[in-house]
Structures are given as structure tokens and as C-alpha cells.
Amino acid sequence: MREKRVLQSASIRGIGFKKFYSLGPSSKRHFMLTGWALCNKQRGDEDYNTIRTKVLQSLSFIKAHLASQETFKDKLASVEKHSLSLTEKRVLDESREQVARADAVINAFDAHDVNAIKSQYVCQVLLHKSARHFEHLAHSGLVTEREASVFLERFGEELNQLRLSSELQASSSPDLDSVA
């Protein structure tokens, strides 16, 4: 139940930097670790690597197509007519079909695996963005190099834990409060 509460509060989709770091250390660690134990699959497991690669490729493909559709409609579609020509509609329909196929690829995998992969990816992105943010703060002089290095070192440690956590097995969940 606690895992569900943490995942809901962290809201995998659209979680912001401030919201993630406002979580308590125990909750944040729990959120990070529970998302990475992929149904008894280890990092070296071919199934794990295949699933992870296909899910991330599909998610990237979908994001790229949705962004392209918006750009196409905003910048390239017939502006004077305020409507789409048959060719423009065909291009958008084909793009929507490709997005549906990518969704089908994702839906073919176990929902728990997909959510765990998404959670891991979101945490990885947030940690990298956080590191870049502190590098920018240090470069701008808003924090000292020493202050920034403390945060950067911590982000590096958490990224290492992220990499190692994919090797954890779901059935042997650790006492997460003792890890934090």
C-alpha cells in the first residue's frame, strides 16, 4: 500500500523537480527503488534488456510523432484555408497510425514492467536535470563550486544506485527505511 501511495504522490507522469525533491528521503528512496525491480529480471537478462529497449524506443517514437504532428499543424498546414488539405490529413493520419502501433508495442508488455521502466527513466532524467541545474547555479555564481559539488556528488551516488537497483529482485525487497 505504501508503494502505491508513494507512486501516486510522485505521479510518474509530469513529476516536477521541486515535487520530487520535496519528498522525504525515505519516500524518495522507496519511490526510486520500487520502480526498478523488474519482476525478478536482472540487468543482464535478455528479456529485461529487450523490454526496456522496446519500451523506451516506443515512448521516444510516440513523443517525436506527437511533437511533429503539432508542428505540422501549426507551421506547415494550409494557414490561409484554416483547414487541412487531403494530403495534410493523410500525413497526420499516417502519423496517428504509427503512434497507435507504438502504443500496441508498449501494451504488449506486462504493465508492471512498463511502469517500472518508466519510473526508472523518469528518475534518471530528473537526476541528470538536477545535476545540470546545480552546474548552472555554480557557473552563474549563485552557489559556490563546493556547495554544488556536494549536490553533484549526491546525484552521482543516486545515479549509481539507480543503475544497481535494476539488479534487485522484486521478491527480495529490502527494508527501505534502513537504506535511506
mmCIF file of C-alpha atoms in Angstrom:
data_model
loop_
_atom_site.group_PDB
_atom_site.id
_atom_site.type_symbol
_atom_site.label_atom_id
_atom_site.label_comp_id
_atom_site.label_asym_id
_atom_site.label_seq_id
_atom_site.Cartn_x
_atom_site.Cartn_y
_atom_site.Cartn_z
ATOM 1 C CA MET A 1 0.000 0.000 0.000
ATOM 2 C CA ARG A 2 2.861 2.355 0.853
ATOM 3 C CA GLU A 3 4.414 1.797 -2.576
ATOM 4 C CA LYS A 4 1.160 2.749 -4.259
ATOM 5 C CA ARG A 5 0.862 5.885 -2.121
ATOM 6 C CA VAL A 6 4.430 6.959 -2.925
ATOM 7 C CA LEU A 7 3.988 6.315 -6.643
ATOM 8 C CA GLN A 8 0.714 8.215 -6.652
ATOM 9 C CA SER A 9 2.197 11.164 -4.787
ATOM 10 C CA ALA A 10 5.220 11.171 -7.073
ATOM 11 C CA SER A 11 2.954 10.926 -10.115
ATOM 12 C CA ILE A 12 5.172 9.237 -12.672
ATOM 13 C CA ARG A 13 3.864 11.447 -15.441
ATOM 14 C CA GLY A 14 4.578 15.114 -15.077
ATOM 15 C CA ILE A 15 6.506 14.974 -11.810
ATOM 16 C CA GLY A 16 8.412 18.171 -11.297
ATOM 17 C CA PHE A 17 11.887 18.739 -9.923
ATOM 18 C CA LYS A 18 10.611 20.534 -6.815
ATOM 19 C CA LYS A 19 7.918 17.960 -6.110
ATOM 20 C CA PHE A 20 10.337 15.027 -6.394
ATOM 21 C CA TYR A 21 12.848 16.630 -4.054
ATOM 22 C CA SER A 22 10.178 17.725 -1.589
ATOM 23 C CA LEU A 23 9.546 14.057 -0.823
ATOM 24 C CA GLY A 24 11.180 12.856 2.363
ATOM 25 C CA PRO A 25 14.385 10.846 1.939
ATOM 26 C CA SER A 26 12.661 7.598 2.874
ATOM 27 C CA SER A 27 9.751 8.161 0.492
ATOM 28 C CA LYS A 28 12.034 9.260 -2.336
ATOM 29 C CA ARG A 29 14.315 6.259 -1.857
ATOM 30 C CA HIS A 30 11.264 3.969 -1.728
ATOM 31 C CA PHE A 31 9.890 5.518 -4.922
ATOM 32 C CA MET A 32 13.219 5.071 -6.663
ATOM 33 C CA LEU A 33 13.927 1.504 -5.541
ATOM 34 C CA THR A 34 10.459 0.040 -6.034
ATOM 35 C CA GLY A 35 10.297 1.232 -9.618
ATOM 36 C CA TRP A 36 13.451 -0.570 -10.585
ATOM 37 C CA ALA A 37 12.998 -4.156 -9.514
ATOM 38 C CA LEU A 38 11.568 -5.558 -12.722
ATOM 39 C CA CYS A 39 9.658 -8.722 -11.928
ATOM 40 C CA ASN A 40 12.679 -10.828 -10.967
ATOM 41 C CA LYS A 41 14.521 -9.809 -14.138
ATOM 42 C CA GLN A 42 18.140 -8.834 -13.727
ATOM 43 C CA ARG A 43 20.086 -6.268 -15.693
ATOM 44 C CA GLY A 44 21.927 -8.904 -17.728
ATOM 45 C CA ASP A 45 18.711 -10.707 -18.563
ATOM 46 C CA GLU A 46 17.999 -10.533 -22.307
ATOM 47 C CA ASP A 47 14.262 -10.240 -21.678
ATOM 48 C CA TYR A 48 14.809 -7.244 -19.429
ATOM 49 C CA ASN A 49 17.066 -5.525 -21.948
ATOM 50 C CA THR A 50 14.697 -6.255 -24.833
ATOM 51 C CA ILE A 51 11.649 -4.990 -22.947
ATOM 52 C CA ARG A 52 13.452 -1.884 -21.714
ATOM 53 C CA THR A 53 14.821 -1.044 -25.159
ATOM 54 C CA LYS A 54 11.495 -1.538 -26.939
ATOM 55 C CA VAL A 55 9.523 0.435 -24.341
ATOM 56 C CA LEU A 56 11.938 3.371 -24.365
ATOM 57 C CA GLN A 57 12.129 3.354 -28.173
ATOM 58 C CA SER A 58 8.342 3.292 -28.422
ATOM 59 C CA LEU A 59 7.953 6.111 -25.903
ATOM 60 C CA SER A 60 10.505 8.220 -27.778
ATOM 61 C CA PHE A 61 8.825 7.416 -31.087
ATOM 62 C CA ILE A 62 5.424 8.455 -29.715
ATOM 63 C CA LYS A 63 6.777 11.691 -28.259
ATOM 64 C CA ALA A 64 8.508 12.556 -31.532
ATOM 65 C CA HIS A 65 5.378 11.862 -33.598
ATOM 66 C CA LEU A 66 3.134 13.887 -31.290
ATOM 67 C CA ALA A 67 5.554 16.826 -31.385
ATOM 68 C CA SER A 68 5.797 16.531 -35.175
ATOM 69 C CA GLN A 69 2.022 16.467 -35.519
ATOM 70 C CA GLU A 70 1.736 19.697 -33.533
ATOM 71 C CA THR A 71 4.498 21.357 -35.534
ATOM 72 C CA PHE A 72 2.946 20.185 -38.790
ATOM 73 C CA LYS A 73 -0.469 21.547 -37.850
ATOM 74 C CA ASP A 74 0.915 24.840 -36.526
ATOM 75 C CA LYS A 75 3.551 25.692 -39.109
ATOM 76 C CA LEU A 76 3.142 23.640 -42.259
ATOM 77 C CA ALA A 77 -0.583 23.134 -42.702
ATOM 78 C CA SER A 78 -2.542 25.406 -45.007
ATOM 79 C CA VAL A 79 -2.810 28.554 -42.928
ATOM 80 C CA GLU A 80 -4.936 30.517 -45.353
ATOM 81 C CA LYS A 81 -7.622 27.856 -45.570
ATOM 82 C CA HIS A 82 -7.864 27.207 -41.806
ATOM 83 C CA SER A 83 -8.377 23.579 -42.733
ATOM 84 C CA LEU A 84 -6.197 20.698 -43.799
ATOM 85 C CA SER A 85 -5.848 19.530 -47.385
ATOM 86 C CA LEU A 86 -6.301 15.847 -48.198
ATOM 87 C CA THR A 87 -2.544 15.334 -48.352
ATOM 88 C CA GLU A 88 -2.043 17.041 -45.000
ATOM 89 C CA LYS A 89 -4.791 14.930 -43.454
ATOM 90 C CA ARG A 90 -3.176 11.800 -44.873
ATOM 91 C CA VAL A 91 0.190 12.719 -43.336
ATOM 92 C CA LEU A 92 -1.421 13.285 -39.934
ATOM 93 C CA ASP A 93 -3.460 10.078 -40.191
ATOM 94 C CA GLU A 94 -0.340 8.072 -41.010
ATOM 95 C CA SER A 95 1.436 9.618 -38.046
ATOM 96 C CA ARG A 96 -1.502 8.771 -35.747
ATOM 97 C CA GLU A 97 -1.418 5.203 -37.073
ATOM 98 C CA GLN A 98 2.291 4.971 -36.251
ATOM 99 C CA VAL A 99 1.593 6.244 -32.723
ATOM 100 C CA ALA A 100 -1.119 3.598 -32.327
ATOM 101 C CA ARG A 101 1.343 0.897 -33.408
ATOM 102 C CA ALA A 102 3.912 2.122 -30.899
ATOM 103 C CA ASP A 103 1.214 2.088 -28.202
ATOM 104 C CA ALA A 104 0.428 -1.507 -29.163
ATOM 105 C CA VAL A 105 4.094 -2.439 -28.719
ATOM 106 C CA ILE A 106 4.061 -0.956 -25.214
ATOM 107 C CA ASN A 107 0.731 -2.592 -24.351
ATOM 108 C CA ALA A 108 2.108 -5.991 -25.387
ATOM 109 C CA PHE A 109 4.373 -5.974 -22.316
ATOM 110 C CA ASP A 110 3.405 -6.515 -18.704
ATOM 111 C CA ALA A 111 2.058 -3.271 -17.228
ATOM 112 C CA HIS A 112 4.235 -3.665 -14.126
ATOM 113 C CA ASP A 113 7.381 -3.916 -16.270
ATOM 114 C CA VAL A 114 6.379 -0.881 -18.333
ATOM 115 C CA ASN A 115 5.633 1.206 -15.231
ATOM 116 C CA ALA A 116 8.930 0.164 -13.642
ATOM 117 C CA ILE A 117 10.847 1.126 -16.795
ATOM 118 C CA LYS A 118 9.046 4.477 -16.935
ATOM 119 C CA SER A 119 9.764 5.116 -13.250
ATOM 120 C CA GLN A 120 13.431 4.325 -13.697
ATOM 121 C CA TYR A 121 13.663 6.542 -16.754
ATOM 122 C CA VAL A 122 11.892 9.465 -15.050
ATOM 123 C CA CYS A 123 14.239 9.241 -12.069
ATOM 124 C CA GLN A 124 17.252 9.078 -14.362
ATOM 125 C CA VAL A 125 16.096 12.159 -16.268
ATOM 126 C CA LEU A 126 15.365 14.068 -13.050
ATOM 127 C CA LEU A 127 18.761 13.260 -11.584
ATOM 128 C CA HIS A 128 20.520 14.403 -14.757
ATOM 129 C CA LYS A 129 18.425 17.605 -14.890
ATOM 130 C CA SER A 130 19.163 18.250 -11.227
ATOM 131 C CA ALA A 131 22.883 17.880 -11.854
ATOM 132 C CA ARG A 132 22.713 20.277 -14.817
ATOM 133 C CA HIS A 133 20.729 22.734 -12.684
ATOM 134 C CA PHE A 134 23.402 22.780 -9.975
ATOM 135 C CA GLU A 135 26.152 23.077 -12.575
ATOM 136 C CA HIS A 136 24.309 26.112 -13.950
ATOM 137 C CA LEU A 137 23.900 27.586 -10.451
ATOM 138 C CA ALA A 138 27.629 27.169 -9.810
ATOM 139 C CA HIS A 139 28.529 28.649 -13.200
ATOM 140 C CA SER A 140 26.215 31.616 -12.523
ATOM 141 C CA GLY A 141 27.767 32.177 -9.102
ATOM 142 C CA LEU A 142 24.531 31.569 -7.202
ATOM 143 C CA VAL A 143 26.181 28.742 -5.256
ATOM 144 C CA THR A 144 29.844 28.052 -4.687
ATOM 145 C CA GLU A 145 31.636 25.261 -6.518
ATOM 146 C CA ARG A 146 31.985 23.472 -3.187
ATOM 147 C CA GLU A 147 28.245 23.679 -2.443
ATOM 148 C CA ALA A 148 27.403 22.465 -5.933
ATOM 149 C CA SER A 149 29.890 19.607 -5.676
ATOM 150 C CA VAL A 150 28.082 18.280 -2.591
ATOM 151 C CA PHE A 151 24.844 18.051 -4.555
ATOM 152 C CA LEU A 152 26.549 16.741 -7.689
ATOM 153 C CA GLU A 153 28.237 14.009 -5.677
ATOM 154 C CA ARG A 154 24.899 13.023 -4.158
ATOM 155 C CA PHE A 155 23.233 12.950 -7.586
ATOM 156 C CA GLY A 156 26.085 10.763 -8.837
ATOM 157 C CA GLU A 157 25.583 8.360 -5.934
ATOM 158 C CA GLU A 158 21.861 8.192 -6.616
ATOM 159 C CA LEU A 159 22.515 7.534 -10.314
ATOM 160 C CA ASN A 160 24.810 4.670 -9.296
ATOM 161 C CA GLN A 161 22.080 3.326 -7.020
ATOM 162 C CA LEU A 162 19.694 3.610 -9.942
ATOM 163 C CA ARG A 163 21.995 1.533 -12.124
ATOM 164 C CA LEU A 164 22.472 -1.057 -9.400
ATOM 165 C CA SER A 165 18.805 -1.158 -8.441
ATOM 166 C CA SER A 166 17.844 -2.757 -11.742
ATOM 167 C CA GLU A 167 19.679 -5.822 -10.461
ATOM 168 C CA LEU A 168 17.443 -6.063 -7.412
ATOM 169 C CA GLN A 169 14.856 -8.764 -7.455
ATOM 170 C CA ALA A 170 11.258 -7.824 -6.785
ATOM 171 C CA SER A 171 10.741 -10.764 -4.466
ATOM 172 C CA SER A 172 13.575 -9.708 -2.165
ATOM 173 C CA SER A 173 12.567 -6.137 -1.409
ATOM 174 C CA PRO A 174 14.941 -4.598 1.136
ATOM 175 C CA ASP A 175 13.950 -2.775 4.288
ATOM 176 C CA LEU A 176 13.767 0.565 2.550
ATOM 177 C CA ASP A 177 13.760 2.666 5.711
ATOM 178 C CA SER A 178 17.151 1.226 6.672
ATOM 179 C CA VAL A 179 18.530 2.074 3.202
ATOM 180 C CA ALA A 180 17.583 5.759 3.499
#
